[in-house]
PDB file of C-alpha atoms in Angstrom:
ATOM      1  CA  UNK A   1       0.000   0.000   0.000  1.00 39.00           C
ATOM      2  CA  UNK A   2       2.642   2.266   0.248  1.00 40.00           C
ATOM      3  CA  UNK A   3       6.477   2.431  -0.732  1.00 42.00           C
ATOM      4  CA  UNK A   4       8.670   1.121   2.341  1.00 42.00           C
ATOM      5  CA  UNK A   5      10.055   4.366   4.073  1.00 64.00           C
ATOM      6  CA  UNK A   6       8.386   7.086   1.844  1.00 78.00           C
ATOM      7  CA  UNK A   7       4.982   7.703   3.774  1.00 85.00           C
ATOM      8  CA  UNK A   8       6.964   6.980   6.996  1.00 84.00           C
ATOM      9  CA  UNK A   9      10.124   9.770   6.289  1.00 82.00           C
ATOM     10  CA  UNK A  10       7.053  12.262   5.701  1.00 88.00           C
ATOM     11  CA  UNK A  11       5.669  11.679   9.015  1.00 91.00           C
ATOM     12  CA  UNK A  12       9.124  11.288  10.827  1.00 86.00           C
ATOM     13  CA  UNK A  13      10.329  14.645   9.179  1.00 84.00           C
ATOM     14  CA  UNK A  14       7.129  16.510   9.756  1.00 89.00           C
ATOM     15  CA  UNK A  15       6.460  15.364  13.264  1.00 89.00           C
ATOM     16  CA  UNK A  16      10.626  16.627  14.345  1.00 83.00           C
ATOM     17  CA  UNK A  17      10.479  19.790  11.838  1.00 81.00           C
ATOM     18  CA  UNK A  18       6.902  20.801  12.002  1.00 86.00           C
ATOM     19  CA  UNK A  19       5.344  19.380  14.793  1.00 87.00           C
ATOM     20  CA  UNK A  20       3.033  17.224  15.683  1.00 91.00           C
ATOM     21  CA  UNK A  21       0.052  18.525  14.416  1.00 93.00           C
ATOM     22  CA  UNK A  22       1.720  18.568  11.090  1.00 93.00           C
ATOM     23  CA  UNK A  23       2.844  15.075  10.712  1.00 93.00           C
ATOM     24  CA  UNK A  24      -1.186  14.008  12.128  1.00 95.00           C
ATOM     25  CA  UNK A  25      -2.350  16.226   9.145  1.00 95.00           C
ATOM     26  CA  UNK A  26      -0.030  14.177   6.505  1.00 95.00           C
ATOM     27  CA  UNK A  27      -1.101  10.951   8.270  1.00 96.00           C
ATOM     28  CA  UNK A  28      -4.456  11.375   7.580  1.00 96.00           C
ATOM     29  CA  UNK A  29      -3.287  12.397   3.731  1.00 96.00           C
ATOM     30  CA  UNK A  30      -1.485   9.042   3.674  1.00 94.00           C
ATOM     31  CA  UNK A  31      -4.526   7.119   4.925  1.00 95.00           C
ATOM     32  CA  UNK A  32      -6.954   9.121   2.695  1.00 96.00           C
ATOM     33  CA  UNK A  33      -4.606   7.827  -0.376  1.00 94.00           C
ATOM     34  CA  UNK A  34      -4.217   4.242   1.179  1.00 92.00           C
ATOM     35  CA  UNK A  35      -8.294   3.899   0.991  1.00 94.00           C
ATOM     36  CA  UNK A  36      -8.174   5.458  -2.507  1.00 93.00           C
ATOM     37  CA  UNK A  37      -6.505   2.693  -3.632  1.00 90.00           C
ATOM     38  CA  UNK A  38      -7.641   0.241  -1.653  1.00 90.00           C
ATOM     39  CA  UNK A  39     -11.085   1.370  -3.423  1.00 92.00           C
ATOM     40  CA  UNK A  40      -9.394   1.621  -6.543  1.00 88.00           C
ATOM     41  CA  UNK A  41      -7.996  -1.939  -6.001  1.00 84.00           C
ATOM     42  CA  UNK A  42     -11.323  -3.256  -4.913  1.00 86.00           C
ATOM     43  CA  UNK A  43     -12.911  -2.082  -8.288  1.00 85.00           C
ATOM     44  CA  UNK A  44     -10.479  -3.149 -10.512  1.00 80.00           C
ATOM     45  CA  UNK A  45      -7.989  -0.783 -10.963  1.00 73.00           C
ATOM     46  CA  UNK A  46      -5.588  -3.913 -11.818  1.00 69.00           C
ATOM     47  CA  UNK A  47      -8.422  -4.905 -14.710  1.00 75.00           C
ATOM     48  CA  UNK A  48      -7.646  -1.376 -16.120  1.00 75.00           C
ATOM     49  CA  UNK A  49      -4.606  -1.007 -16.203  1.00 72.00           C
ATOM     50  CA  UNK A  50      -4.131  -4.294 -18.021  1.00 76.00           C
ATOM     51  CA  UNK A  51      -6.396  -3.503 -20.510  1.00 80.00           C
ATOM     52  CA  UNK A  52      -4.910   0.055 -21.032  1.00 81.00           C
ATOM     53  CA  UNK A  53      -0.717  -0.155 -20.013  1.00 80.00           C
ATOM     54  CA  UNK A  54      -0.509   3.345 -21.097  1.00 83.00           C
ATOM     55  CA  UNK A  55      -2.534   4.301 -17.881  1.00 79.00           C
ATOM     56  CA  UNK A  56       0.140   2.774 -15.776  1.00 74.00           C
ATOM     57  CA  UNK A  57       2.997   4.012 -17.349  1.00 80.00           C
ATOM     58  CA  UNK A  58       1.425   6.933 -17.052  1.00 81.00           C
ATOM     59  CA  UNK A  59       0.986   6.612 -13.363  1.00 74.00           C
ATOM     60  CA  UNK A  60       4.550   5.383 -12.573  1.00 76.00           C
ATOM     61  CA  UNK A  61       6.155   8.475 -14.612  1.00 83.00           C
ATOM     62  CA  UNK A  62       4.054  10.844 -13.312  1.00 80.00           C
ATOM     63  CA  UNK A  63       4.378   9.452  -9.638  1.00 74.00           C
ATOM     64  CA  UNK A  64       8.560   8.959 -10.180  1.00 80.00           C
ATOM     65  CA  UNK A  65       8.379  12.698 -11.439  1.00 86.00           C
ATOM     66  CA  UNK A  66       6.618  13.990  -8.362  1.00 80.00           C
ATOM     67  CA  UNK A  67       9.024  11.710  -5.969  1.00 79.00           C
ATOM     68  CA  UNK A  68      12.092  13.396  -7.881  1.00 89.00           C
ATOM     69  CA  UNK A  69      11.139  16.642  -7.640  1.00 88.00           C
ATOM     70  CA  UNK A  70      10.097  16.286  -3.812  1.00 82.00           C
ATOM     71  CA  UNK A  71      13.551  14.470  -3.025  1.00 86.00           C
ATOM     72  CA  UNK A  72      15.049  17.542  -5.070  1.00 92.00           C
ATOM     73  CA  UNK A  73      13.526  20.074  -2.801  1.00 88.00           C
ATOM     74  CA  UNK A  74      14.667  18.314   0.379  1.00 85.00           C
ATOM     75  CA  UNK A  75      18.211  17.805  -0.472  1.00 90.00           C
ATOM     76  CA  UNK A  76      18.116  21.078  -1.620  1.00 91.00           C
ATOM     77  CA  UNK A  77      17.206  22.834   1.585  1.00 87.00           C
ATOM     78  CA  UNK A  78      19.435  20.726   3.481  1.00 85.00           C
ATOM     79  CA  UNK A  79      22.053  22.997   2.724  1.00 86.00           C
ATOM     80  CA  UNK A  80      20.343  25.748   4.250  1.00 83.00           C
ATOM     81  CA  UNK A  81      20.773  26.886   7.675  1.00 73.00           C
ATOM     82  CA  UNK A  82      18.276  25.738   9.628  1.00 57.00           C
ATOM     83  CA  UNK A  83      15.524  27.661  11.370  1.00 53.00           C
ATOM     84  CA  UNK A  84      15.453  28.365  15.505  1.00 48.00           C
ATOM     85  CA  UNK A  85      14.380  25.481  17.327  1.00 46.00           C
ATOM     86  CA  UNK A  86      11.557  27.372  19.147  1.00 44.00           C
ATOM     87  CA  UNK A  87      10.264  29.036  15.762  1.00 46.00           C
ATOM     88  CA  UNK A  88       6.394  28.594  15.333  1.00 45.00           C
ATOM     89  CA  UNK A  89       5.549  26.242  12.928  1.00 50.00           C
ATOM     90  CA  UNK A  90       3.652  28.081   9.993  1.00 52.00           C
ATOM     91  CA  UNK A  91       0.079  27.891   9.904  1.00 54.00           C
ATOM     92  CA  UNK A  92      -1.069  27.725   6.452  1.00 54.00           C
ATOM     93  CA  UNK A  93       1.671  24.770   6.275  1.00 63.00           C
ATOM     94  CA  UNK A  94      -0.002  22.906   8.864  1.00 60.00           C
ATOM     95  CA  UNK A  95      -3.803  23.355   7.692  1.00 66.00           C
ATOM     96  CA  UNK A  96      -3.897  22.328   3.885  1.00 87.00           C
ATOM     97  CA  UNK A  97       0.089  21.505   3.205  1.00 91.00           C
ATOM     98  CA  UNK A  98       0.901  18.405   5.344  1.00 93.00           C
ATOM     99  CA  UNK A  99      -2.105  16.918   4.580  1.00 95.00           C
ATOM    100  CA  UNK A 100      -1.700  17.513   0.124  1.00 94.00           C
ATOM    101  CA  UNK A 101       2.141  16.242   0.601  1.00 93.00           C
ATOM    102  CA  UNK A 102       0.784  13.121   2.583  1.00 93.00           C
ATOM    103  CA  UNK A 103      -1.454  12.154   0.353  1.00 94.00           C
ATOM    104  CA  UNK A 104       0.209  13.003  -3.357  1.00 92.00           C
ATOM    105  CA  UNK A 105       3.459  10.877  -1.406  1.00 88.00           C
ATOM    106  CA  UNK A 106       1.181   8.133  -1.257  1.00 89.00           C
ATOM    107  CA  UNK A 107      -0.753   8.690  -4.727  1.00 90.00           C
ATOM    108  CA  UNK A 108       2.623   8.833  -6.452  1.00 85.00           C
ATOM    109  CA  UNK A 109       3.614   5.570  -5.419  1.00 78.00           C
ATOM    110  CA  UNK A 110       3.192   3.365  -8.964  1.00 74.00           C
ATOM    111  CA  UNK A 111       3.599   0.239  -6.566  1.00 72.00           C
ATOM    112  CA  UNK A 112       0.914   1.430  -4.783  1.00 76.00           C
ATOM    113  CA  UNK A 113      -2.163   0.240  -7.457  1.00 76.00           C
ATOM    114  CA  UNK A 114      -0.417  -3.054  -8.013  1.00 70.00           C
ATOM    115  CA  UNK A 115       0.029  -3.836  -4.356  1.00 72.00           C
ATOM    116  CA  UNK A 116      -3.582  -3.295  -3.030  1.00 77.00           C
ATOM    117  CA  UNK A 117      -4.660  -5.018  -6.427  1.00 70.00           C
ATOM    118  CA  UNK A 118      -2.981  -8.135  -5.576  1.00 66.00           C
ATOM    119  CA  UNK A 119      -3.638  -7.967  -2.229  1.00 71.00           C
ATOM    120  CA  UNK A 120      -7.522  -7.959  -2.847  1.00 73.00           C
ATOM    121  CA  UNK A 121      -7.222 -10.515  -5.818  1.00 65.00           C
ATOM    122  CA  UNK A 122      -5.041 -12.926  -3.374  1.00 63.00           C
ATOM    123  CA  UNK A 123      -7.026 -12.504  -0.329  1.00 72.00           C
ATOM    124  CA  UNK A 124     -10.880 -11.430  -1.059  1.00 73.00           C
ATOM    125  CA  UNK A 125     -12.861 -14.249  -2.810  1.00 74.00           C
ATOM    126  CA  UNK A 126     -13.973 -13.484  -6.500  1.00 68.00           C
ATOM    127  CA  UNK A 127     -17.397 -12.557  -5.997  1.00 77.00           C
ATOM    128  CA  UNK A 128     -16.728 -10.767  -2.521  1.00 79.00           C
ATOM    129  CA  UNK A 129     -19.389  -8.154  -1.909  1.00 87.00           C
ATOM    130  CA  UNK A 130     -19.214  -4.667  -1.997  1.00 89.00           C
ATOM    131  CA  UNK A 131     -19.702  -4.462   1.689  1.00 91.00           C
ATOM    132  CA  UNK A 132     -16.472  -6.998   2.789  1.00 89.00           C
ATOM    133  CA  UNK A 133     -14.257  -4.851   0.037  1.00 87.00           C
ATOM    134  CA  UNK A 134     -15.471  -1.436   2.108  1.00 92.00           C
ATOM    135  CA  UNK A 135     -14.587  -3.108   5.520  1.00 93.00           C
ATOM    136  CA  UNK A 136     -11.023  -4.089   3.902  1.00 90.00           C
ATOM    137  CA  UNK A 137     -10.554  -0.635   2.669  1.00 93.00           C
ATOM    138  CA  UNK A 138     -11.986   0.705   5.866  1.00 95.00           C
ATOM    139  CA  UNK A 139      -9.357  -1.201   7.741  1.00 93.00           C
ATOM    140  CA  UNK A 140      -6.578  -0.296   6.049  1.00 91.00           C
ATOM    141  CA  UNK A 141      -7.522   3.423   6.740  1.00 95.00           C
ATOM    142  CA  UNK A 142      -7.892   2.818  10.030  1.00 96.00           C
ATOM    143  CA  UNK A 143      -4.637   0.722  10.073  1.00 94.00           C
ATOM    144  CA  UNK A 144      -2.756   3.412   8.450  1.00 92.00           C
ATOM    145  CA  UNK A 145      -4.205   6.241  10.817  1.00 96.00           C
ATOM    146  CA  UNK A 146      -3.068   4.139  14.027  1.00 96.00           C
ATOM    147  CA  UNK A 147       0.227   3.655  12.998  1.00 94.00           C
ATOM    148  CA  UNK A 148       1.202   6.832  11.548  1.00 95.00           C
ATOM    149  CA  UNK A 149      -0.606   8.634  14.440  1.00 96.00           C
ATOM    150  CA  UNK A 150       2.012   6.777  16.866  1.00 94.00           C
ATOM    151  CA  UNK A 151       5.147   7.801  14.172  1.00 90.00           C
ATOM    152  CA  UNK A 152       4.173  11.412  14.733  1.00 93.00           C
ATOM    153  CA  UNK A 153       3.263  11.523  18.379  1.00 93.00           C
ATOM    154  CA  UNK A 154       6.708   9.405  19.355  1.00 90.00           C
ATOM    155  CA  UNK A 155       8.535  11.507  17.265  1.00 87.00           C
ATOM    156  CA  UNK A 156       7.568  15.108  18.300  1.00 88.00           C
ATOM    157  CA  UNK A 157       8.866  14.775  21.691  1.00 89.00           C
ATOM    158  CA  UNK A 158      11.136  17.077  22.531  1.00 86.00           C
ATOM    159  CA  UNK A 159      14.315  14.939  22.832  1.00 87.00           C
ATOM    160  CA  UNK A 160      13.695  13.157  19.799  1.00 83.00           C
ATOM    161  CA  UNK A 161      12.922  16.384  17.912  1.00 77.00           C
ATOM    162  CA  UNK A 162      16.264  17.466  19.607  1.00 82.00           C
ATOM    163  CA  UNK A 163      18.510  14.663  18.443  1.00 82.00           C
ATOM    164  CA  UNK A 164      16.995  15.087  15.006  1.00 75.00           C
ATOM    165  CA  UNK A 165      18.051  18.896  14.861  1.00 76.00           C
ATOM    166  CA  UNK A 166      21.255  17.703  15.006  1.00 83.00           C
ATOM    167  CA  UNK A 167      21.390  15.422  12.584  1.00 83.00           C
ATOM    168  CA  UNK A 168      18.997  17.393  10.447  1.00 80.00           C
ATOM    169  CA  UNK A 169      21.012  17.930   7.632  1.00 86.00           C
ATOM    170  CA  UNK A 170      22.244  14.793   6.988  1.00 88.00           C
ATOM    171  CA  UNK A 171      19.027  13.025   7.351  1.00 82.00           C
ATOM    172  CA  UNK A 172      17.667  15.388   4.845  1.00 83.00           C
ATOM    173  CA  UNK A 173      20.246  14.418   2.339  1.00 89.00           C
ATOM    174  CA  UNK A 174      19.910  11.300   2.757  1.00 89.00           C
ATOM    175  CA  UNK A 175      16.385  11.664   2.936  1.00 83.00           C
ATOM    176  CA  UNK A 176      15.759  13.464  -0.729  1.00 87.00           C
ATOM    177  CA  UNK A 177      18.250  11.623  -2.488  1.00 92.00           C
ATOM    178  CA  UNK A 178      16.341   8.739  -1.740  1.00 87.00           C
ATOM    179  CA  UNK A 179      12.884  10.247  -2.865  1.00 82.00           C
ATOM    180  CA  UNK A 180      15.265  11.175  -5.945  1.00 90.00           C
ATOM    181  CA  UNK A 181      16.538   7.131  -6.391  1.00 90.00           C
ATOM    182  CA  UNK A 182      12.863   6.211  -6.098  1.00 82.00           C
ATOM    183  CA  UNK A 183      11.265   8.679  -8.334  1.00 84.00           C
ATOM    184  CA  UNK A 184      13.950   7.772 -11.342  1.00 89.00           C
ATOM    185  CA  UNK A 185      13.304   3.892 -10.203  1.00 85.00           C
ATOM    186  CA  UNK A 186       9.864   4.723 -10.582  1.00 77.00           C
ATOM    187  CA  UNK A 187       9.824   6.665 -14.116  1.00 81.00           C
ATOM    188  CA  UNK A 188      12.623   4.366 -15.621  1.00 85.00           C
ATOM    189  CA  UNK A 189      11.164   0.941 -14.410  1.00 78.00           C
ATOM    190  CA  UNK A 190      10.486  -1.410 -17.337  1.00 72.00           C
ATOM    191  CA  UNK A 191       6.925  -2.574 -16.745  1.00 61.00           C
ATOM    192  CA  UNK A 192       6.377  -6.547 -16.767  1.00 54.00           C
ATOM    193  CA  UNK A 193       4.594  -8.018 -19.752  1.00 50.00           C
TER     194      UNK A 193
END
């Protein structure tokens, strides 16, 4: 459902940089795009995209283009200097950004449609009705919220924000060349067929 790490380095870096409240607003973008396509998987989005490749290759560029330019912007800005711990965290960031770059992270993931796809084809019976594939994609929400939700309350404390101030920089590099590797995985992956 999502990319190991991607969904989870949001959280982690919004939850030490931004605050709590941040990193709860991305988690519930990350969810929101989990049930998408968990619905998406229940209806067939693995039908479609068999019958029309161009709609996944589609998807995987587009989502490896996004991931590039986001690991771009965060490598980038680790060579900045970075802000005063106590500066307040801004609010139009926390309202309607956290939330967009939660869920887009998770709706550019190409894996994302082929996971939740096979998932449903491998563990929901043929014929399963429309009110078992809601409870699976209801679960996974709620899955996603729970655990996420945890991520960003462990990792606001004040000591771990701390430690991660120090090692800000680093992690950051580390952090966007690796939405960078992704994103070019992503857009350059040869599709299987």
């Amino acid at each position: 459902m999502i990319v190991p790490g991607l969904d989870f380095l949001l959280v982690t870096r919004l939850a030490m940089m931004k605050g709590r409240m941040a990193a709860l607003r991305a988690t519930l973008g990350i969810a929101t795009g989990i049930a998408a396509w968990g619905l998406a998987g229940f209806f067939g989005i693995r039908a479609l995209f068999i019958a029309s490749p161009w709609l996944y290759t589609l998807l995987k560029v587009g989502g490896g283009l996004y991931l590039f330019i986001q690991g771009a912007r965060l490598f980038a800005g680790s060579w900045k200097n970075a802000p005063a711990e106590d500066q307040p965290a801004n609010p139009a960031f926390t309202t309607t950004r956290a939330f967009r770059m939660g869920l887009l992270t998770n709706l550019a993931n190409p894996k994302a449609p082929i996971f939740v796809s096979s998932l449903f084809a491998a563990a929901l019976p043929q014929h399963a009705s429309i009110g078992l594939g809601l409870t699976c994609v209801s679960t996974m929400f709620v899955i996603a919220v729970a655990w996420f939700s945890l991520v960003a309350t462990v990792l606001s404390l004040r000591h771990v924000s701390r430690a991660f101030l120090r090692l800000r920089h680093w992690i950051d590099r580390a952090s966007g060349l690796a939405f960078m590797a992704l994103g070019i995985r992503f857009a350059t992956e040869r599709t299987a067929g």
